[in-house]
Amino acid sequence: VQLVESGGGFVKPGGSLRLSCTVSGFSSSYIGWLRQAPGKERGGVAAIRTGLVSTAYYADSVKGRFTVSLDNAKNTAYLQMNKLKPDDTAMYYCAAGLLRYGRWFSPDEYRYWGQGTQVTVS
């Protein structure tokens, strides 16, 4: 099982970035994006349920600014981040799992993780 992330970097406030996560070796019900800032706990940013009809979930702090999407043909999930703020600065991780308890925002629900990609807004 492998999750490979890309797309992080430096951006000025108000700018945009798109993160990508390619999943191989595992058929997951959900792909989540979680982030962790220095001194803070890792928490969910967005998630998407895979399948014929995808359902997306967002943290309140990113609603209207971030969009999660899925390209089934490429086994790749994306997180489009617009109107970025300094508070969005964190290490971003994609993760895959079945979400036993349906808590898409909880790191404990995910079994497989990407290596993380740093996003810095300054």
Short mmCIF file of N, CA, C and O in Angstrom, two decimals:
data_model
loop_
_atom_site.label_atom_id
_atom_site.label_comp_id
_atom_site.label_asym_id
_atom_site.label_seq_id
_atom_site.Cartn_x
_atom_site.Cartn_y
_atom_site.Cartn_z
N VAL A 1 0.84 -1.18 0.00
CA VAL A 1 0.00 0.00 0.00
C VAL A 1 0.89 1.24 0.00
O VAL A 1 1.82 1.32 0.78
N GLN A 2 0.56 2.15 -0.86
CA GLN A 2 1.39 3.34 -0.96
C GLN A 2 0.51 4.56 -1.27
O GLN A 2 -0.38 4.50 -2.11
N LEU A 3 0.76 5.63 -0.53
CA LEU A 3 0.13 6.91 -0.81
C LEU A 3 1.25 7.91 -1.05
O LEU A 3 2.09 8.12 -0.18
N VAL A 4 1.24 8.52 -2.21
CA VAL A 4 2.29 9.45 -2.59
C VAL A 4 1.68 10.83 -2.78
O VAL A 4 0.81 11.02 -3.63
N GLU A 5 2.17 11.77 -1.99
CA GLU A 5 1.65 13.13 -2.04
C GLU A 5 2.59 14.05 -2.80
O GLU A 5 3.80 13.82 -2.85
N SER A 6 2.00 15.11 -3.31
CA SER A 6 2.80 16.16 -3.93
C SER A 6 2.00 17.45 -3.92
O SER A 6 0.78 17.43 -3.70
N GLY A 7 2.69 18.56 -4.17
CA GLY A 7 1.99 19.81 -4.37
C GLY A 7 2.13 20.86 -3.29
O GLY A 7 1.63 21.96 -3.43
N GLY A 8 2.81 20.56 -2.20
CA GLY A 8 2.98 21.57 -1.17
C GLY A 8 3.97 22.63 -1.59
O GLY A 8 4.56 22.57 -2.67
N GLY A 9 4.14 23.64 -0.72
CA GLY A 9 5.10 24.70 -1.02
C GLY A 9 4.80 25.97 -0.26
O GLY A 9 4.04 25.97 0.70
N PHE A 10 5.43 27.04 -0.70
CA PHE A 10 5.25 28.35 -0.11
C PHE A 10 4.27 29.16 -0.96
O PHE A 10 4.34 29.13 -2.19
N VAL A 11 3.42 29.91 -0.28
CA VAL A 11 2.46 30.73 -1.01
C VAL A 11 2.13 31.95 -0.14
O VAL A 11 2.16 31.86 1.09
N LYS A 12 1.80 33.04 -0.77
CA LYS A 12 1.42 34.25 -0.04
C LYS A 12 -0.05 34.15 0.37
O LYS A 12 -0.83 33.43 -0.28
N PRO A 13 -0.44 34.86 1.42
CA PRO A 13 -1.86 34.87 1.80
C PRO A 13 -2.74 35.26 0.62
O PRO A 13 -2.42 36.17 -0.14
N GLY A 14 -3.83 34.52 0.49
CA GLY A 14 -4.73 34.73 -0.63
C GLY A 14 -4.42 33.87 -1.84
O GLY A 14 -5.22 33.81 -2.79
N GLY A 15 -3.29 33.20 -1.82
CA GLY A 15 -2.88 32.37 -2.93
C GLY A 15 -3.52 31.00 -2.91
O GLY A 15 -4.35 30.69 -2.05
N SER A 16 -3.12 30.17 -3.87
CA SER A 16 -3.70 28.84 -4.04
C SER A 16 -2.62 27.78 -4.21
O SER A 16 -1.52 28.07 -4.71
N LEU A 17 -2.95 26.59 -3.80
CA LEU A 17 -2.12 25.41 -4.03
C LEU A 17 -3.04 24.23 -4.28
O LEU A 17 -4.17 24.20 -3.79
N ARG A 18 -2.53 23.23 -5.00
CA ARG A 18 -3.28 22.00 -5.17
C ARG A 18 -2.40 20.83 -4.75
O ARG A 18 -1.31 20.65 -5.28
N LEU A 19 -2.90 20.06 -3.81
CA LEU A 19 -2.20 18.87 -3.35
C LEU A 19 -2.77 17.65 -4.07
O LEU A 19 -3.96 17.58 -4.35
N SER A 20 -1.89 16.69 -4.34
CA SER A 20 -2.29 15.45 -4.99
C SER A 20 -1.88 14.27 -4.12
O SER A 20 -0.87 14.32 -3.43
N CYS A 21 -2.67 13.22 -4.19
CA CYS A 21 -2.39 12.00 -3.43
C CYS A 21 -2.76 10.81 -4.30
O CYS A 21 -3.94 10.58 -4.56
N THR A 22 -1.76 10.05 -4.72
CA THR A 22 -2.00 8.87 -5.54
C THR A 22 -1.92 7.63 -4.66
O THR A 22 -0.93 7.42 -3.95
N VAL A 23 -2.97 6.83 -4.71
CA VAL A 23 -3.10 5.66 -3.86
C VAL A 23 -2.92 4.40 -4.68
O VAL A 23 -3.51 4.26 -5.77
N SER A 24 -2.11 3.49 -4.19
CA SER A 24 -1.94 2.20 -4.87
C SER A 24 -1.92 1.09 -3.84
O SER A 24 -1.48 1.26 -2.71
N GLY A 25 -2.45 -0.07 -4.26
CA GLY A 25 -2.39 -1.25 -3.43
C GLY A 25 -3.49 -1.39 -2.40
O GLY A 25 -3.46 -2.29 -1.56
N PHE A 26 -4.48 -0.47 -2.45
CA PHE A 26 -5.52 -0.52 -1.41
C PHE A 26 -6.78 0.11 -1.97
O PHE A 26 -6.75 1.19 -2.54
N SER A 27 -7.89 -0.57 -1.75
CA SER A 27 -9.18 -0.01 -2.14
C SER A 27 -9.84 0.58 -0.90
O SER A 27 -10.23 -0.16 0.01
N SER A 28 -9.91 1.86 -0.87
CA SER A 28 -10.37 2.55 0.33
C SER A 28 -11.76 3.12 0.16
O SER A 28 -12.12 3.55 -0.93
N SER A 29 -12.51 3.16 1.24
CA SER A 29 -13.80 3.82 1.19
C SER A 29 -13.67 5.34 1.26
O SER A 29 -14.51 6.05 0.74
N TYR A 30 -12.64 5.78 1.94
CA TYR A 30 -12.46 7.21 2.13
C TYR A 30 -10.99 7.59 1.95
O TYR A 30 -10.10 6.84 2.33
N ILE A 31 -10.80 8.75 1.39
CA ILE A 31 -9.49 9.37 1.38
C ILE A 31 -9.61 10.70 2.09
O ILE A 31 -10.48 11.51 1.75
N GLY A 32 -8.78 10.90 3.07
CA GLY A 32 -8.85 12.12 3.86
C GLY A 32 -7.60 12.95 3.72
O GLY A 32 -6.52 12.45 3.37
N TRP A 33 -7.79 14.23 3.97
CA TRP A 33 -6.67 15.16 4.07
C TRP A 33 -6.66 15.69 5.50
O TRP A 33 -7.66 16.22 5.98
N LEU A 34 -5.55 15.53 6.17
CA LEU A 34 -5.39 15.98 7.54
C LEU A 34 -4.16 16.85 7.62
O LEU A 34 -3.25 16.73 6.79
N ARG A 35 -4.11 17.70 8.60
CA ARG A 35 -2.95 18.58 8.73
C ARG A 35 -2.53 18.70 10.18
O ARG A 35 -3.32 18.50 11.11
N GLN A 36 -1.26 19.04 10.34
CA GLN A 36 -0.71 19.21 11.68
C GLN A 36 0.25 20.38 11.67
O GLN A 36 1.25 20.36 10.94
N ALA A 37 -0.07 21.37 12.47
CA ALA A 37 0.79 22.52 12.64
C ALA A 37 1.67 22.30 13.86
O ALA A 37 1.31 21.51 14.75
N PRO A 38 2.80 22.95 13.96
CA PRO A 38 3.69 22.78 15.11
C PRO A 38 2.96 23.05 16.41
O PRO A 38 2.27 24.06 16.56
N GLY A 39 3.07 22.12 17.34
CA GLY A 39 2.45 22.27 18.65
C GLY A 39 0.96 21.97 18.69
O GLY A 39 0.33 22.14 19.73
N LYS A 40 0.41 21.53 17.58
CA LYS A 40 -1.02 21.23 17.54
C LYS A 40 -1.24 19.77 17.15
O LYS A 40 -0.38 19.12 16.58
N GLU A 41 -2.43 19.28 17.46
CA GLU A 41 -2.77 17.91 17.10
C GLU A 41 -3.14 17.83 15.62
O GLU A 41 -3.58 18.80 15.01
N ARG A 42 -2.92 16.65 15.09
CA ARG A 42 -3.31 16.40 13.70
C ARG A 42 -4.84 16.32 13.63
O ARG A 42 -5.47 15.65 14.44
N GLY A 43 -5.41 16.99 12.64
CA GLY A 43 -6.86 16.98 12.51
C GLY A 43 -7.30 17.01 11.07
O GLY A 43 -6.54 17.39 10.18
N GLY A 44 -8.55 16.63 10.85
CA GLY A 44 -9.07 16.54 9.50
C GLY A 44 -9.36 17.89 8.88
O GLY A 44 -9.86 18.79 9.54
N VAL A 45 -9.05 17.99 7.61
CA VAL A 45 -9.34 19.18 6.81
C VAL A 45 -10.49 18.90 5.87
O VAL A 45 -11.43 19.68 5.75
N ALA A 46 -10.40 17.76 5.18
CA ALA A 46 -11.42 17.37 4.23
C ALA A 46 -11.30 15.87 3.98
O ALA A 46 -10.26 15.27 4.26
N ALA A 47 -12.35 15.30 3.46
CA ALA A 47 -12.32 13.89 3.09
C ALA A 47 -13.32 13.66 1.98
O ALA A 47 -14.25 14.45 1.79
N ILE A 48 -13.11 12.57 1.27
CA ILE A 48 -14.02 12.23 0.20
C ILE A 48 -14.28 10.74 0.21
O ILE A 48 -13.37 9.93 0.42
N ARG A 49 -15.55 10.40 0.05
CA ARG A 49 -15.92 9.00 -0.01
C ARG A 49 -15.78 8.54 -1.44
O ARG A 49 -16.31 9.18 -2.35
N THR A 50 -15.11 7.46 -1.65
CA THR A 50 -14.90 6.96 -3.00
C THR A 50 -16.13 6.20 -3.47
O THR A 50 -17.03 5.88 -2.68
N GLY A 51 -16.17 5.90 -4.74
CA GLY A 51 -17.31 5.17 -5.30
C GLY A 51 -17.95 5.94 -6.43
O GLY A 51 -17.47 6.98 -6.85
N LEU A 52 -19.07 5.40 -6.91
CA LEU A 52 -19.74 6.02 -8.04
C LEU A 52 -20.25 7.42 -7.70
O LEU A 52 -20.24 8.32 -8.54
N VAL A 53 -20.71 7.57 -6.48
CA VAL A 53 -21.17 8.88 -6.03
C VAL A 53 -20.27 9.32 -4.88
O VAL A 53 -20.32 8.74 -3.80
N SER A 54 -19.45 10.31 -5.13
CA SER A 54 -18.52 10.76 -4.11
C SER A 54 -19.17 11.79 -3.20
O SER A 54 -19.88 12.68 -3.67
N THR A 55 -18.94 11.65 -1.93
CA THR A 55 -19.42 12.61 -0.94
C THR A 55 -18.22 13.27 -0.28
O THR A 55 -17.29 12.58 0.13
N ALA A 56 -18.25 14.58 -0.20
CA ALA A 56 -17.13 15.32 0.37
C ALA A 56 -17.49 15.88 1.73
O ALA A 56 -18.65 16.20 2.00
N TYR A 57 -16.49 15.99 2.57
CA TYR A 57 -16.64 16.53 3.92
C TYR A 57 -15.55 17.56 4.15
O TYR A 57 -14.42 17.40 3.68
N TYR A 58 -15.91 18.61 4.90
CA TYR A 58 -14.96 19.70 5.13
C TYR A 58 -15.02 20.18 6.57
O TYR A 58 -16.10 20.24 7.18
N ALA A 59 -13.87 20.56 7.08
CA ALA A 59 -13.83 21.27 8.35
C ALA A 59 -14.40 22.67 8.14
O ALA A 59 -14.27 23.25 7.07
N ASP A 60 -15.03 23.20 9.18
CA ASP A 60 -15.63 24.53 9.06
C ASP A 60 -14.60 25.58 8.65
O ASP A 60 -14.92 26.53 7.95
N SER A 61 -13.39 25.41 9.11
CA SER A 61 -12.36 26.42 8.86
C SER A 61 -11.95 26.53 7.40
O SER A 61 -11.32 27.51 7.01
N VAL A 62 -12.30 25.52 6.59
CA VAL A 62 -11.88 25.54 5.18
C VAL A 62 -13.04 25.54 4.21
O VAL A 62 -12.84 25.62 2.99
N LYS A 63 -14.26 25.44 4.72
CA LYS A 63 -15.43 25.44 3.83
C LYS A 63 -15.46 26.69 2.98
O LYS A 63 -15.25 27.80 3.47
N GLY A 64 -15.71 26.50 1.70
CA GLY A 64 -15.76 27.63 0.78
C GLY A 64 -14.40 28.00 0.20
O GLY A 64 -14.32 28.80 -0.74
N ARG A 65 -13.34 27.45 0.77
CA ARG A 65 -11.98 27.76 0.28
C ARG A 65 -11.28 26.53 -0.29
O ARG A 65 -10.52 26.64 -1.25
N PHE A 66 -11.52 25.37 0.31
CA PHE A 66 -10.87 24.14 -0.12
C PHE A 66 -11.89 23.25 -0.83
O PHE A 66 -13.06 23.21 -0.46
N THR A 67 -11.39 22.50 -1.81
CA THR A 67 -12.24 21.54 -2.52
C THR A 67 -11.49 20.23 -2.67
O THR A 67 -10.35 20.21 -3.17
N VAL A 68 -12.12 19.15 -2.24
CA VAL A 68 -11.53 17.83 -2.38
C VAL A 68 -12.21 17.13 -3.55
O VAL A 68 -13.42 17.25 -3.75
N SER A 69 -11.41 16.43 -4.35
CA SER A 69 -11.96 15.73 -5.51
C SER A 69 -11.19 14.44 -5.72
O SER A 69 -10.15 14.20 -5.11
N LEU A 70 -11.74 13.62 -6.62
CA LEU A 70 -11.18 12.29 -6.83
C LEU A 70 -11.19 11.96 -8.32
O LEU A 70 -12.21 12.17 -8.99
N ASP A 71 -10.08 11.47 -8.82
CA ASP A 71 -9.99 10.96 -10.18
C ASP A 71 -9.82 9.45 -10.08
O ASP A 71 -8.72 8.96 -9.82
N ASN A 72 -10.93 8.73 -10.24
CA ASN A 72 -10.88 7.28 -10.06
C ASN A 72 -9.96 6.60 -11.06
O ASN A 72 -9.30 5.61 -10.73
N ALA A 73 -9.93 7.11 -12.27
CA ALA A 73 -9.08 6.50 -13.30
C ALA A 73 -7.60 6.56 -12.93
O ALA A 73 -6.83 5.68 -13.30
N LYS A 74 -7.23 7.60 -12.22
CA LYS A 74 -5.83 7.78 -11.82
C LYS A 74 -5.56 7.37 -10.39
O LYS A 74 -4.43 7.50 -9.91
N ASN A 75 -6.61 6.92 -9.68
CA ASN A 75 -6.48 6.58 -8.25
C ASN A 75 -5.85 7.74 -7.48
O ASN A 75 -5.01 7.52 -6.59
N THR A 76 -6.26 8.93 -7.81
CA THR A 76 -5.64 10.13 -7.23
C THR A 76 -6.71 11.05 -6.65
O THR A 76 -7.73 11.30 -7.30
N ALA A 77 -6.43 11.52 -5.46
CA ALA A 77 -7.28 12.52 -4.81
C ALA A 77 -6.56 13.85 -4.83
O ALA A 77 -5.32 13.91 -4.80
N TYR A 78 -7.35 14.91 -4.88
CA TYR A 78 -6.79 16.26 -4.92
C TYR A 78 -7.39 17.11 -3.81
O TYR A 78 -8.55 16.92 -3.41
N LEU A 79 -6.61 18.05 -3.34
CA LEU A 79 -7.12 19.06 -2.43
C LEU A 79 -6.75 20.41 -3.02
O LEU A 79 -5.58 20.81 -3.00
N GLN A 80 -7.72 21.07 -3.58
CA GLN A 80 -7.52 22.41 -4.12
C GLN A 80 -7.73 23.41 -2.99
O GLN A 80 -8.80 23.45 -2.38
N MET A 81 -6.72 24.20 -2.72
CA MET A 81 -6.77 25.14 -1.60
C MET A 81 -6.67 26.56 -2.15
O MET A 81 -5.66 26.93 -2.75
N ASN A 82 -7.71 27.31 -1.96
CA ASN A 82 -7.77 28.70 -2.42
C ASN A 82 -7.87 29.64 -1.23
O ASN A 82 -8.22 29.22 -0.12
N LYS A 83 -7.59 30.89 -1.47
CA LYS A 83 -7.69 31.92 -0.42
C LYS A 83 -6.95 31.48 0.83
O LYS A 83 -7.50 31.56 1.95
N LEU A 84 -5.76 31.03 0.65
CA LEU A 84 -4.98 30.49 1.77
C LEU A 84 -4.66 31.58 2.78
O LEU A 84 -4.42 32.74 2.43
N LYS A 85 -4.63 31.16 4.04
CA LYS A 85 -4.35 32.05 5.16
C LYS A 85 -3.13 31.55 5.91
O LYS A 85 -2.81 30.36 5.86
N PRO A 86 -2.47 32.43 6.66
CA PRO A 86 -1.33 31.96 7.47
C PRO A 86 -1.71 30.81 8.40
O PRO A 86 -0.88 29.93 8.67
N ASP A 87 -2.94 30.79 8.89
CA ASP A 87 -3.39 29.71 9.78
C ASP A 87 -3.46 28.36 9.07
O ASP A 87 -3.59 27.32 9.73
N ASP A 88 -3.40 28.35 7.76
CA ASP A 88 -3.40 27.09 7.02
C ASP A 88 -2.02 26.45 6.96
O ASP A 88 -1.87 25.33 6.47
N THR A 89 -1.02 27.15 7.46
CA THR A 89 0.34 26.62 7.46
C THR A 89 0.41 25.36 8.31
O THR A 89 0.03 25.37 9.49
N ALA A 90 0.86 24.27 7.70
CA ALA A 90 0.92 22.98 8.40
C ALA A 90 1.54 21.94 7.48
O ALA A 90 1.73 22.18 6.28
N MET A 91 1.83 20.79 8.07
CA MET A 91 2.15 19.62 7.26
C MET A 91 0.83 18.95 6.90
O MET A 91 0.01 18.68 7.79
N TYR A 92 0.63 18.72 5.64
CA TYR A 92 -0.60 18.10 5.16
C TYR A 92 -0.35 16.65 4.79
O TYR A 92 0.62 16.32 4.09
N TYR A 93 -1.25 15.81 5.24
CA TYR A 93 -1.16 14.38 4.99
C TYR A 93 -2.42 13.90 4.28
O TYR A 93 -3.53 14.31 4.64
N CYS A 94 -2.26 13.01 3.34
CA CYS A 94 -3.42 12.27 2.85
C CYS A 94 -3.41 10.91 3.53
O CYS A 94 -2.35 10.40 3.91
N ALA A 95 -4.58 10.36 3.69
CA ALA A 95 -4.71 9.09 4.38
C ALA A 95 -5.89 8.33 3.78
O ALA A 95 -6.83 8.92 3.25
N ALA A 96 -5.83 7.02 3.91
CA ALA A 96 -6.88 6.17 3.36
C ALA A 96 -7.38 5.21 4.43
O ALA A 96 -6.59 4.72 5.25
N GLY A 97 -8.67 4.96 4.41
CA GLY A 97 -9.22 4.05 5.40
C GLY A 97 -10.68 3.76 5.16
O GLY A 97 -11.31 4.34 4.26
N LEU A 98 -11.23 2.89 5.97
CA LEU A 98 -12.62 2.49 5.85
C LEU A 98 -13.53 3.29 6.76
O LEU A 98 -14.74 3.22 6.65
N LEU A 99 -12.97 4.06 7.66
CA LEU A 99 -13.72 4.87 8.61
C LEU A 99 -14.77 4.04 9.35
O LEU A 99 -15.98 4.19 9.15
N ARG A 100 -14.30 3.21 10.23
CA ARG A 100 -15.17 2.31 10.97
C ARG A 100 -16.28 3.05 11.70
O ARG A 100 -17.42 2.59 11.79
N TYR A 101 -15.96 4.21 12.25
CA TYR A 101 -16.95 4.96 13.02
C TYR A 101 -17.46 6.19 12.28
O TYR A 101 -18.19 7.00 12.84
N GLY A 102 -17.05 6.34 11.03
CA GLY A 102 -17.55 7.45 10.24
C GLY A 102 -16.99 8.80 10.62
O GLY A 102 -17.52 9.84 10.21
N ARG A 103 -15.93 8.82 11.41
CA ARG A 103 -15.36 10.09 11.87
C ARG A 103 -14.25 10.49 10.92
O ARG A 103 -13.06 10.26 11.20
N TRP A 104 -14.59 11.13 9.83
CA TRP A 104 -13.65 11.41 8.77
C TRP A 104 -12.54 12.33 9.23
O TRP A 104 -11.46 12.40 8.63
N PHE A 105 -12.80 13.11 10.30
CA PHE A 105 -11.86 14.12 10.77
C PHE A 105 -10.83 13.55 11.76
O PHE A 105 -9.92 14.27 12.17
N SER A 106 -11.00 12.30 12.15
CA SER A 106 -10.14 11.72 13.19
C SER A 106 -9.01 10.92 12.59
O SER A 106 -9.23 10.00 11.78
N PRO A 107 -7.76 11.22 12.94
CA PRO A 107 -6.62 10.44 12.42
C PRO A 107 -6.73 8.95 12.75
O PRO A 107 -6.24 8.11 11.99
N ASP A 108 -7.39 8.61 13.85
CA ASP A 108 -7.49 7.21 14.26
C ASP A 108 -8.28 6.36 13.28
O ASP A 108 -8.20 5.14 13.30
N GLU A 109 -9.08 6.99 12.44
CA GLU A 109 -9.93 6.26 11.51
C GLU A 109 -9.18 5.80 10.26
O GLU A 109 -9.71 5.00 9.50
N TYR A 110 -7.99 6.31 10.06
CA TYR A 110 -7.26 6.03 8.82
C TYR A 110 -6.17 5.01 9.06
O TYR A 110 -5.44 5.09 10.04
N ARG A 111 -6.05 4.10 8.12
CA ARG A 111 -5.07 3.03 8.27
C ARG A 111 -3.78 3.32 7.55
O ARG A 111 -2.70 2.94 8.03
N TYR A 112 -3.86 3.97 6.41
CA TYR A 112 -2.66 4.20 5.60
C TYR A 112 -2.45 5.69 5.40
O TYR A 112 -3.41 6.44 5.24
N TRP A 113 -1.17 6.07 5.37
CA TRP A 113 -0.82 7.48 5.34
C TRP A 113 0.22 7.78 4.28
O TRP A 113 1.10 6.96 4.00
N GLY A 114 0.12 8.99 3.73
CA GLY A 114 1.17 9.49 2.88
C GLY A 114 2.31 10.06 3.71
O GLY A 114 2.22 10.12 4.94
N GLN A 115 3.34 10.51 3.03
CA GLN A 115 4.54 10.98 3.71
C GLN A 115 4.40 12.41 4.24
O GLN A 115 5.21 12.85 5.05
N GLY A 116 3.39 13.11 3.78
CA GLY A 116 3.18 14.49 4.19
C GLY A 116 3.85 15.47 3.25
O GLY A 116 4.88 15.18 2.65
N THR A 117 3.22 16.63 3.13
CA THR A 117 3.79 17.69 2.32
C THR A 117 3.56 19.01 3.05
O THR A 117 2.47 19.27 3.57
N GLN A 118 4.59 19.84 3.10
CA GLN A 118 4.51 21.08 3.87
C GLN A 118 3.84 22.18 3.06
O GLN A 118 4.18 22.40 1.88
N VAL A 119 2.91 22.86 3.71
CA VAL A 119 2.28 24.05 3.13
C VAL A 119 2.58 25.22 4.06
O VAL A 119 2.29 25.17 5.25
N THR A 120 3.18 26.25 3.50
CA THR A 120 3.53 27.44 4.28
C THR A 120 2.90 28.65 3.62
O THR A 120 3.15 28.92 2.44
N VAL A 121 2.11 29.37 4.38
CA VAL A 121 1.43 30.58 3.88
C VAL A 121 2.01 31.76 4.65
O VAL A 121 1.80 31.91 5.85
N SER A 122 2.73 32.58 3.94
CA SER A 122 3.39 33.71 4.60
C SER A 122 3.72 34.80 3.60
O SER A 122 4.03 34.50 2.45
#
